[in-house]
Coordinates of C-alpha atoms in Angstrom, one line a residue:
Chain S
X1 CA -75.5 132.8 -220.2
X2 CA -78.6 133.7 -221.2
X3 CA -82.1 133.1 -218.4
X4 CA -83.2 130.4 -220.4
X5 CA -80.4 128.4 -221.1
X6 CA -80.2 128.5 -217.2
X7 CA -83.6 127.7 -216.4
X8 CA -83.7 124.7 -219.4
X9 CA -80.1 123.3 -217.2
X10 CA -81.6 123.7 -213.8
X11 CA -84.5 121.8 -214.7
X12 CA -82.4 119.0 -216.5
X13 CA -80.6 118.9 -213.6
X14 CA -83.2 119.0 -211.1
X15 CA -85.0 116.0 -212.9
X16 CA -82.6 113.7 -213.0
X17 CA -82.0 114.5 -209.1
X18 CA -85.5 113.6 -208.5
X19 CA -84.7 110.3 -209.8
X20 CA -81.6 109.3 -208.0
X21 CA -83.3 110.3 -204.7
X22 CA -86.6 108.0 -206.1
X23 CA -83.7 104.6 -206.6
X24 CA -82.6 106.3 -202.9
X25 CA -85.9 105.5 -201.4
X26 CA -86.8 102.3 -203.2
X27 CA -83.0 101.0 -202.1
X28 CA -83.3 101.7 -198.7
X29 CA -87.4 100.4 -197.9
X30 CA -85.8 96.5 -199.1
X31 CA -83.3 97.1 -196.0
X32 CA -86.3 98.8 -193.6
X33 CA -86.0 96.3 -190.2
X34 CA -89.4 96.5 -189.1
X35 CA -90.1 95.8 -185.2
X36 CA -93.0 93.1 -183.9
X37 CA -94.8 96.7 -182.6
X38 CA -95.2 97.5 -186.4
X39 CA -92.4 100.7 -186.7
X40 CA -89.7 100.3 -188.9
X41 CA -86.5 101.7 -186.9
X42 CA -86.7 104.2 -189.3
X43 CA -90.5 104.9 -188.1
X44 CA -89.1 104.9 -184.3
X45 CA -85.9 107.3 -184.9
X46 CA -88.3 109.5 -186.5
X47 CA -91.2 110.0 -184.6
X48 CA -89.6 109.4 -181.2
X49 CA -90.3 113.1 -180.0
X50 CA -93.9 112.2 -180.4
X51 CA -94.2 108.8 -179.3
X52 CA -92.4 109.0 -176.2
X53 CA -96.3 111.3 -175.5
X54 CA -98.0 108.9 -173.0
X55 CA -101.3 110.7 -175.2
X56 CA -99.5 109.2 -178.8
X57 CA -97.5 106.2 -177.6
X58 CA -96.9 103.1 -180.4
X59 CA -101.0 102.4 -180.6
X60 CA -101.2 106.4 -181.3
X61 CA -98.1 106.3 -183.5
X62 CA -100.0 102.8 -185.5
X63 CA -103.0 105.2 -186.0
X64 CA -101.0 108.0 -187.8
X65 CA -99.5 106.0 -190.4
X66 CA -102.4 103.9 -190.8
X67 CA -103.9 107.7 -191.2
X68 CA -105.6 108.7 -194.4
X69 CA -106.0 113.3 -194.6
X70 CA -107.2 115.5 -197.8
X71 CA -106.0 118.6 -198.2
X72 CA -108.1 120.2 -200.3
X73 CA -105.7 123.3 -201.5
X74 CA -102.1 124.1 -201.8
X75 CA -102.4 127.5 -200.2
X76 CA -101.4 129.2 -196.9
X77 CA -102.9 127.0 -194.8
X78 CA -102.9 123.9 -197.3
X79 CA -99.0 124.5 -197.1
X80 CA -98.7 124.9 -193.5
X81 CA -101.1 122.1 -192.7
X82 CA -99.4 119.6 -195.3
X83 CA -96.0 120.0 -193.7
X84 CA -96.9 119.5 -190.3
X85 CA -99.2 116.2 -191.5
X86 CA -96.2 114.8 -193.1
X87 CA -93.3 115.3 -190.7
X88 CA -95.7 113.4 -187.9
X89 CA -96.3 110.7 -189.7
X90 CA -99.6 110.4 -191.2
X91 CA -99.5 107.1 -193.9
X92 CA -101.5 108.8 -196.8
X93 CA -101.6 112.2 -197.7
X94 CA -103.8 113.0 -201.1
X95 CA -103.4 117.4 -201.6
X96 CA -105.7 118.9 -204.4
X97 CA -105.5 122.3 -206.6
X98 CA -105.7 122.7 -209.9
X99 CA -103.7 126.1 -210.4
X100 CA -100.1 126.6 -210.6
X101 CA -97.3 128.8 -208.4
X102 CA -96.7 132.2 -209.1
X103 CA -94.4 134.8 -207.1
X104 CA -97.4 136.7 -205.3
X105 CA -97.7 133.3 -203.6
X106 CA -94.3 132.7 -201.8
X107 CA -94.7 135.1 -199.0
X108 CA -97.2 132.5 -197.5
X109 CA -97.3 128.9 -199.7
X110 CA -94.3 127.6 -197.4
X111 CA -93.6 124.5 -199.7
X112 CA -92.6 126.3 -202.9
X113 CA -89.8 127.6 -203.4
X114 CA -88.8 131.4 -205.8
X115 CA -87.9 127.6 -208.9
X116 CA -91.1 126.5 -208.7
X117 CA -92.9 129.2 -209.9
X118 CA -95.1 128.2 -213.3
X119 CA -95.7 124.5 -211.9
X120 CA -98.5 123.2 -210.6
X121 CA -99.1 123.5 -206.7
X122 CA -100.4 119.4 -206.5
X123 CA -97.2 118.1 -207.9
X124 CA -95.2 120.8 -206.5
X125 CA -96.3 120.4 -202.9
X126 CA -96.1 116.4 -203.2
X127 CA -92.5 116.1 -204.4
X128 CA -91.8 119.1 -201.0
X129 CA -94.2 116.3 -198.9
X130 CA -91.8 113.3 -200.0
X131 CA -88.3 114.9 -199.5
X132 CA -89.5 116.1 -195.8
X133 CA -90.7 112.8 -195.3
X134 CA -90.1 109.6 -197.8
X135 CA -91.8 106.6 -195.7
X136 CA -95.0 108.6 -196.4
X137 CA -97.9 108.3 -200.0
X138 CA -98.7 112.0 -200.9
X139 CA -101.1 111.9 -204.0
X140 CA -101.9 114.8 -206.3
X141 CA -104.3 116.1 -207.8
X142 CA -104.0 118.2 -210.3
X143 CA -107.7 118.8 -210.5
X144 CA -110.4 121.6 -210.0
X145 CA -112.1 120.4 -207.5
X146 CA -115.9 120.1 -208.7
X147 CA -119.0 118.6 -207.9
X148 CA -118.7 115.4 -210.7
X149 CA -115.1 114.2 -208.6
X150 CA -115.8 115.2 -205.5
X151 CA -117.7 112.4 -203.7
X152 CA -115.2 110.3 -205.5
X153 CA -112.1 111.9 -203.8
X154 CA -113.1 112.4 -200.8
X155 CA -114.3 108.4 -199.9
X156 CA -110.9 107.3 -200.3
X157 CA -109.6 109.4 -197.6
X158 CA -110.1 109.7 -193.2
X159 CA -110.4 113.1 -192.8
X160 CA -110.7 115.3 -195.4
X161 CA -109.1 119.8 -194.4
X162 CA -110.7 122.5 -196.0
X163 CA -107.8 124.6 -197.1
X164 CA -109.9 126.2 -199.7
X165 CA -110.4 129.5 -200.9
X166 CA -114.0 130.0 -202.0
X167 CA -117.3 129.9 -200.7
X168 CA -118.7 127.8 -203.5
X169 CA -115.8 124.9 -202.9
X170 CA -116.9 125.5 -199.2
X171 CA -120.4 124.3 -199.8
X172 CA -119.3 121.4 -202.2
X173 CA -116.6 120.5 -199.6
X174 CA -118.9 120.7 -196.8
X175 CA -122.1 118.7 -199.1
X176 CA -119.5 115.6 -200.1
X177 CA -118.0 115.5 -196.9
X178 CA -121.5 115.2 -195.5
X179 CA -122.6 112.3 -197.9
X180 CA -119.3 111.1 -197.8
X181 CA -119.3 110.6 -193.6
X182 CA -116.2 112.1 -193.3
X183 CA -115.0 114.9 -190.6
X184 CA -114.0 118.3 -192.5
X185 CA -111.2 120.7 -190.2
X186 CA -112.0 124.0 -191.4
X187 CA -109.3 126.5 -191.3
X188 CA -109.9 130.7 -193.4
X189 CA -107.9 133.6 -193.1
X190 CA -107.9 137.3 -194.5
X191 CA -105.7 140.0 -193.7
X192 CA -104.5 139.3 -189.3
X193 CA -107.3 137.5 -189.1
X194 CA -107.8 133.4 -189.0
X195 CA -110.8 131.8 -188.1
X196 CA -110.5 127.4 -187.7
X197 CA -113.5 125.4 -187.0
X198 CA -114.9 121.4 -187.4
X199 CA -118.0 119.9 -189.1
X200 CA -119.9 117.1 -189.3
X201 CA -117.4 115.6 -186.4
X202 CA -119.8 113.0 -184.7
X203 CA -123.4 115.2 -184.9
X204 CA -122.1 117.8 -185.1
X205 CA -123.4 120.5 -187.5
X206 CA -121.6 120.5 -190.6
X207 CA -120.6 124.0 -192.6
X208 CA -124.6 124.4 -194.0
X209 CA -125.5 124.0 -190.2
X210 CA -124.0 127.6 -189.8
X211 CA -124.4 128.6 -192.7
X212 CA -128.3 127.4 -194.2
X213 CA -127.9 131.0 -196.8
X214 CA -124.3 131.6 -199.2
X215 CA -123.3 135.2 -198.2
X216 CA -123.5 137.7 -201.1
X217 CA -120.6 137.9 -203.7
X218 CA -120.3 141.3 -202.6
X219 CA -118.8 140.8 -199.2
X220 CA -117.1 137.9 -199.7
X221 CA -113.5 139.3 -199.5
X222 CA -109.9 137.7 -201.1
X223 CA -106.3 137.1 -200.2
X224 CA -106.0 138.6 -203.9
X225 CA -107.2 141.9 -203.1
X226 CA -107.6 142.7 -199.1
X227 CA -104.3 140.8 -198.5
X228 CA -103.1 138.6 -196.0
X229 CA -99.8 137.9 -193.2
X230 CA -98.6 134.5 -194.1
X231 CA -97.6 134.3 -190.4
X232 CA -101.3 133.9 -189.9
X233 CA -102.8 131.8 -191.9
X234 CA -99.8 129.5 -191.0
X235 CA -100.8 130.0 -187.7
X236 CA -104.4 128.7 -188.8
X237 CA -103.0 125.9 -191.0
X238 CA -100.9 124.8 -188.1
X239 CA -103.8 124.2 -186.1
X240 CA -105.8 122.3 -188.9
X241 CA -103.1 120.2 -189.1
X242 CA -103.6 119.9 -185.2
X243 CA -106.7 119.1 -185.0
X244 CA -106.0 116.4 -188.0
X245 CA -103.7 114.9 -185.3
X246 CA -106.0 114.6 -182.9
X247 CA -109.3 113.7 -184.4
X248 CA -106.9 110.3 -185.5
X249 CA -106.1 109.5 -181.9
X250 CA -109.4 110.4 -180.2
X251 CA -108.5 113.0 -178.2
X252 CA -110.3 115.3 -176.9
X253 CA -110.4 118.7 -177.6
X254 CA -112.3 118.9 -181.3
X255 CA -113.4 122.2 -182.4
X256 CA -116.7 120.5 -183.5
X257 CA -119.9 123.3 -183.0
X258 CA -117.0 125.3 -181.7
X259 CA -115.5 128.5 -184.0
X260 CA -111.9 129.4 -183.2
X261 CA -110.4 133.2 -184.1
X262 CA -107.4 134.6 -183.9
X263 CA -106.6 137.7 -184.1
X264 CA -103.3 138.8 -185.2
X265 CA -103.1 142.3 -184.2
X266 CA -104.1 142.1 -180.8
X267 CA -102.9 138.7 -179.9
X268 CA -106.0 137.3 -179.2
X269 CA -107.2 134.1 -179.7
X270 CA -111.6 133.6 -179.4
X271 CA -113.5 130.6 -179.0
X272 CA -116.8 131.1 -179.4
X273 CA -120.0 127.5 -178.7
X274 CA -121.7 127.7 -181.9
X275 CA -125.5 126.4 -182.7
X276 CA -126.0 122.3 -182.9
X277 CA -126.6 120.6 -185.6
X278 CA -129.6 121.9 -187.8
X279 CA -132.8 119.4 -187.7
X280 CA -134.1 121.2 -190.5
X281 CA -129.7 121.8 -192.8
X282 CA -130.5 120.3 -196.1
X283 CA -128.0 118.1 -196.5
X284 CA -127.3 116.8 -192.7
X285 CA -131.2 117.1 -191.5
X286 CA -133.0 114.0 -191.2
X287 CA -135.3 115.7 -193.9
X288 CA -131.5 116.3 -196.1
X289 CA -133.4 118.0 -199.6
X290 CA -129.7 117.5 -201.1
X291 CA -128.8 113.7 -201.9
X292 CA -126.3 114.7 -204.3
X293 CA -124.0 117.1 -204.8
X294 CA -125.0 120.7 -207.1
X295 CA -124.0 123.7 -208.5
X296 CA -122.1 125.6 -205.8
X297 CA -121.0 128.0 -208.3
X298 CA -124.7 128.3 -209.6
X299 CA -125.9 128.4 -205.6
X300 CA -123.7 130.9 -204.3
X301 CA -123.7 133.8 -207.3
X302 CA -119.9 133.6 -207.4
X303 CA -116.9 130.7 -209.4
X304 CA -115.0 127.9 -207.5
X305 CA -112.2 130.1 -207.1
X306 CA -110.4 133.5 -205.6
X307 CA -109.5 134.6 -208.9
X308 CA -111.8 138.1 -209.7
X309 CA -114.4 137.9 -212.9
X310 CA -113.8 140.6 -215.4
X311 CA -117.0 142.8 -214.8
X312 CA -118.8 144.9 -217.3
X313 CA -121.0 147.5 -215.2
X314 CA -120.1 150.5 -217.9
X315 CA -121.0 150.6 -221.5
X316 CA -118.8 151.0 -224.2
X317 CA -118.4 155.1 -224.6
X318 CA -118.4 155.0 -220.8
X319 CA -114.7 153.3 -220.7
X320 CA -111.4 154.0 -222.7
X321 CA -108.1 151.9 -223.0
X322 CA -105.4 152.2 -222.2
X323 CA -103.8 152.7 -225.7
X324 CA -106.4 155.2 -226.1
X325 CA -106.4 157.7 -223.3
X326 CA -101.9 156.8 -223.3
X327 CA -102.3 158.8 -226.3
X328 CA -105.3 161.6 -226.8
X329 CA -105.3 161.7 -222.7
X330 CA -102.9 161.8 -220.4
X331 CA -100.5 165.0 -222.1
X332 CA -104.3 166.6 -222.3
X333 CA -105.6 168.3 -219.3
X334 CA -108.1 165.8 -217.1
X335 CA -108.3 164.4 -213.4
X336 CA -106.8 161.0 -213.0
X337 CA -108.7 159.1 -209.7
X338 CA -106.6 155.8 -208.9
X339 CA -109.4 153.4 -206.6
X340 CA -107.1 151.9 -205.1
X341 CA -106.3 151.2 -201.5
X342 CA -103.7 153.7 -200.2
X343 CA -101.0 150.5 -199.5
X344 CA -101.8 150.0 -203.1
X345 CA -101.0 153.2 -205.0
X346 CA -97.8 153.5 -202.4
X347 CA -96.2 150.4 -204.3
X348 CA -97.1 152.1 -208.1
X349 CA -99.0 154.7 -209.7
X350 CA -99.4 156.8 -212.4
X351 CA -97.6 160.1 -212.4
X352 CA -100.5 163.1 -211.5
X353 CA -102.8 160.7 -210.1
X354 CA -105.0 161.5 -207.4
X355 CA -105.0 158.8 -204.8
X356 CA -109.7 157.9 -203.4
X357 CA -110.1 154.2 -202.1
X358 CA -113.1 152.5 -203.9
X359 CA -114.0 151.6 -199.9
X360 CA -114.5 155.1 -199.0
X361 CA -115.5 156.6 -201.8
X362 CA -119.1 155.7 -201.6
X363 CA -119.3 158.2 -198.6
X364 CA -120.4 161.8 -199.6
X365 CA -117.5 162.9 -197.4
X366 CA -115.1 161.9 -200.5
X367 CA -117.2 162.4 -202.7
X368 CA -117.7 166.4 -202.1
X369 CA -114.1 166.3 -201.2
X370 CA -113.6 165.5 -204.4
X371 CA -115.9 168.1 -205.8
X372 CA -113.2 170.6 -204.5
X373 CA -111.3 169.5 -205.4
X374 CA -112.2 169.4 -208.9
X375 CA -114.1 173.2 -208.5
X376 CA -110.9 174.7 -207.1
X377 CA -107.9 172.8 -208.9
X378 CA -108.9 171.5 -211.8
X379 CA -112.5 173.9 -212.8
X380 CA -111.5 173.7 -216.4
X381 CA -111.3 169.9 -216.7
X382 CA -114.2 168.3 -217.6
X383 CA -112.7 164.8 -218.2
X384 CA -112.0 162.5 -215.1
X385 CA -110.9 159.0 -215.7
X386 CA -111.0 156.4 -212.8
X387 CA -108.2 153.8 -213.1
X388 CA -107.8 150.6 -210.2
X389 CA -105.9 147.3 -210.6
X390 CA -107.5 145.4 -212.9
X391 CA -110.3 147.6 -214.7
X392 CA -113.5 146.0 -212.0
X393 CA -112.9 148.6 -209.3
X394 CA -112.8 151.0 -211.5
X395 CA -116.2 150.7 -213.8
X396 CA -118.0 150.4 -210.3
X397 CA -116.7 153.7 -208.9
X398 CA -117.4 155.5 -212.4
X399 CA -121.1 154.6 -211.2
X400 CA -121.1 156.1 -207.9
X401 CA -119.7 159.0 -209.0
X402 CA -121.5 159.6 -211.7
X403 CA -124.9 159.6 -209.8
X404 CA -122.8 161.9 -207.1
X405 CA -122.3 164.3 -210.0
X406 CA -125.9 164.2 -211.7
X407 CA -126.0 167.9 -212.6
X408 CA -122.5 168.6 -214.3
X409 CA -120.9 168.9 -217.4
X410 CA -118.1 166.5 -216.1
X411 CA -117.2 163.1 -218.4
X412 CA -116.3 160.6 -216.5
X413 CA -114.1 157.4 -218.0
X414 CA -112.4 154.4 -216.6
X415 CA -109.5 152.9 -217.8
X416 CA -110.3 149.8 -219.1
X417 CA -108.0 146.3 -217.2
X418 CA -106.9 149.4 -214.9
X419 CA -102.6 149.2 -214.1
X420 CA -102.2 145.7 -215.7
X421 CA -103.1 146.5 -218.5
X422 CA -101.0 148.9 -219.4
X423 CA -98.0 147.5 -217.8
X424 CA -98.7 144.7 -220.7
X425 CA -99.3 146.9 -222.8
X426 CA -98.0 150.9 -221.8
X427 CA -95.0 150.5 -219.4
X428 CA -93.4 146.9 -219.4
X429 CA -91.8 148.8 -216.4
X430 CA -94.3 149.2 -214.6
X431 CA -94.3 146.7 -211.2
X432 CA -97.5 144.3 -211.1
X433 CA -99.0 142.2 -208.3
Chain P
X1 CA -127.4 157.3 -166.2
X2 CA -130.6 156.5 -165.5
X3 CA -131.6 153.5 -164.0
X4 CA -132.9 151.9 -167.4
X5 CA -130.1 152.9 -170.2
X6 CA -128.0 149.1 -171.0
X7 CA -124.8 149.4 -171.3
X8 CA -123.1 146.9 -173.6
X9 CA -119.8 146.5 -175.8
X10 CA -120.3 145.5 -179.5
X11 CA -117.0 143.3 -181.1
X12 CA -116.7 142.7 -185.0
X13 CA -114.6 141.1 -187.0
X14 CA -113.4 139.8 -190.0
X15 CA -114.0 142.6 -191.6
X16 CA -117.8 142.9 -190.4
X17 CA -115.8 146.2 -188.9
X18 CA -115.9 148.4 -191.8
X19 CA -119.5 149.1 -192.1
X20 CA -118.8 150.5 -188.8
X21 CA -116.0 152.9 -188.2
X22 CA -113.1 151.1 -188.5
X23 CA -113.1 150.3 -185.1
X24 CA -113.7 146.6 -183.7
X25 CA -115.0 147.3 -180.2
X26 CA -117.2 149.8 -179.0
X27 CA -119.2 150.5 -175.6
X28 CA -122.2 151.8 -175.9
X29 CA -125.2 152.6 -173.6
X30 CA -128.2 151.9 -174.7
X31 CA -131.3 154.7 -174.6
X32 CA -133.5 153.3 -171.3
X33 CA -136.4 151.2 -173.0
X34 CA -138.6 148.9 -170.6
X35 CA -136.4 145.6 -172.8
X36 CA -133.8 145.2 -176.0
X37 CA -133.3 142.8 -177.9
X38 CA -131.1 141.2 -180.0
X39 CA -133.1 141.7 -182.9
X40 CA -134.4 145.7 -181.7
X41 CA -130.2 146.1 -181.0
X42 CA -129.6 145.2 -184.6
X43 CA -132.2 147.3 -186.0
X44 CA -131.0 149.8 -183.5
X45 CA -126.9 149.6 -185.1
X46 CA -128.3 150.4 -188.7
X47 CA -130.3 153.1 -188.4
X48 CA -127.8 154.4 -185.4
X49 CA -124.4 153.0 -186.1
X50 CA -124.1 152.4 -189.4
X51 CA -121.4 154.6 -191.5
X52 CA -122.3 154.2 -195.0
X53 CA -126.4 154.0 -195.7
X54 CA -126.4 153.5 -199.2
X55 CA -124.7 149.8 -197.6
X56 CA -126.7 148.8 -195.2
X57 CA -128.2 145.7 -197.0
X58 CA -124.2 144.4 -196.1
X59 CA -125.2 144.1 -192.5
X60 CA -129.1 144.0 -192.0
X61 CA -131.3 142.1 -194.9
X62 CA -135.3 141.7 -194.2
X63 CA -134.8 143.2 -191.0
X64 CA -132.4 140.8 -190.0
X65 CA -128.5 139.9 -190.1
X66 CA -127.4 139.3 -193.8
X67 CA -126.5 135.6 -194.5
X68 CA -122.4 135.0 -193.6
X69 CA -122.6 137.1 -190.3
X70 CA -122.8 135.4 -186.9
X71 CA -124.4 136.7 -183.9
X72 CA -122.9 135.8 -180.7
X73 CA -123.3 137.3 -177.2
X74 CA -120.5 136.2 -174.7
X75 CA -119.2 133.7 -177.3
X76 CA -122.9 132.6 -177.9
X77 CA -124.1 131.8 -180.9
X78 CA -127.4 133.6 -180.4
X79 CA -129.2 130.2 -182.5
X80 CA -128.5 129.4 -178.5
X81 CA -130.0 132.4 -176.9
X82 CA -133.4 132.7 -179.1
X83 CA -132.3 134.8 -181.8
X84 CA -133.2 138.2 -182.1
X85 CA -135.6 137.4 -179.1
X86 CA -132.7 137.3 -176.4
X87 CA -133.2 140.0 -173.6
X88 CA -130.1 141.9 -173.5
X89 CA -128.3 142.7 -170.1
X90 CA -126.6 145.2 -168.2
X91 CA -122.9 144.6 -169.9
X92 CA -123.1 141.4 -172.7
X93 CA -120.6 141.9 -174.8
X94 CA -122.8 141.3 -179.1
X95 CA -120.1 140.3 -181.1
X96 CA -120.9 139.9 -185.3
X97 CA -118.5 137.7 -186.8
X98 CA -118.1 138.3 -190.8
X99 CA -117.0 134.7 -192.2
X100 CA -113.5 134.4 -193.7
X101 CA -113.6 132.5 -196.8
X102 CA -110.0 133.2 -198.0
X103 CA -107.2 130.8 -197.6

């Protein structure tokens, strides 16, 4: 039996399973016994371990039941927060994500399983949360949050959880929350570090109060390029869920005007004190200038996703396709430099390539080392080719190297599309990540 | 160490350490001077500590810290401390945090 037929059969069986489960939920809801305190017998049993806490009680559980929370981004933050919010019985959870599940998500995005690959994240997440708790309403939004839809979605919820992965969407969401008057529980993580804070809460600062100007796009790193450990981003996601519950229950300890740092390498948490609301803030100050959502991609100079755009820094004659490289160059004397990180190089690399990570390339010592390598082992080589994962860093690397090797007759070119193009066009057995 | 040398601790987080030898904690003794302000420290760091001069605009722009890096002294936002005019005290902990956006 081939893979295609098996996958189709599994999909069909899953569809039937979902229908039966929905029928079962409906049947059970008809027979719910509602107590005078407002909780059903099922809810009393399900939430008993938290209801017996003095800070919660029946009153607190009813607040949680009547609360609505919007999770923006079903990623490494949104997945674990969703689990704990659904588990705690938040009555209505909205979950927004425009993207589909990919295999590279699964190490940290714990709402998805291998069989969800290719499915819309919002739908797979909603289904998983409803499987965990069928007495709550989960609303999936498979949309890209933008200036045209953000306010309409945000206004239907009490609290918003920022689990996004890019600067433009963070500004958008902040402004939407200020305009709609909703607290924003913001988390972020990269590599072994995480950050958490709460914006726009009872007169506290908003994201723009702290960051009136967006960062230069080249300083912003994403999980795909810099990496992230699941347990760290998960820690922040779980803490975001806890902050939401504290806000619903009106407990102290809200991270407004505070920034929590978590470093997963030295296992340290730091609680920093941030500035108060900025009276000159363009969106939440008394003389605000932003009364409608703006174009955030333009404002930030970067896209509202964490995918890398295809750069075009070099001229056509400074570049070569993988096909031409493979056919015309690979057997000729040349030097192939791979500018990915040492860890990526270790994952996979082309034969006879020399690894000089892009981050270390602009350091003159490394360029001098490269000059030495050329002089000693490649003195007849007049051709240097530079490769990376997708063909962006390789172009920047060519620029840097051309600035350094100004007085030589060395030709430096980059390989278009990097090792991704190599896999797609030359060698399909080469791994992709 | 003479009397006016100023020992401080400088820390980096959120990736700001990449510009400083990838070290997150630096024990520094600032050269003797009647008074050091935080603003002067930032320029001193640019001139004396920054590894890669080509990329100094990833740390300093327009003679102050670039957007997206928070400056904190003893865990408090420099905005609450008169920003660059804050007068450094012996053993102050100055933390530079680059804001993360991944998730």
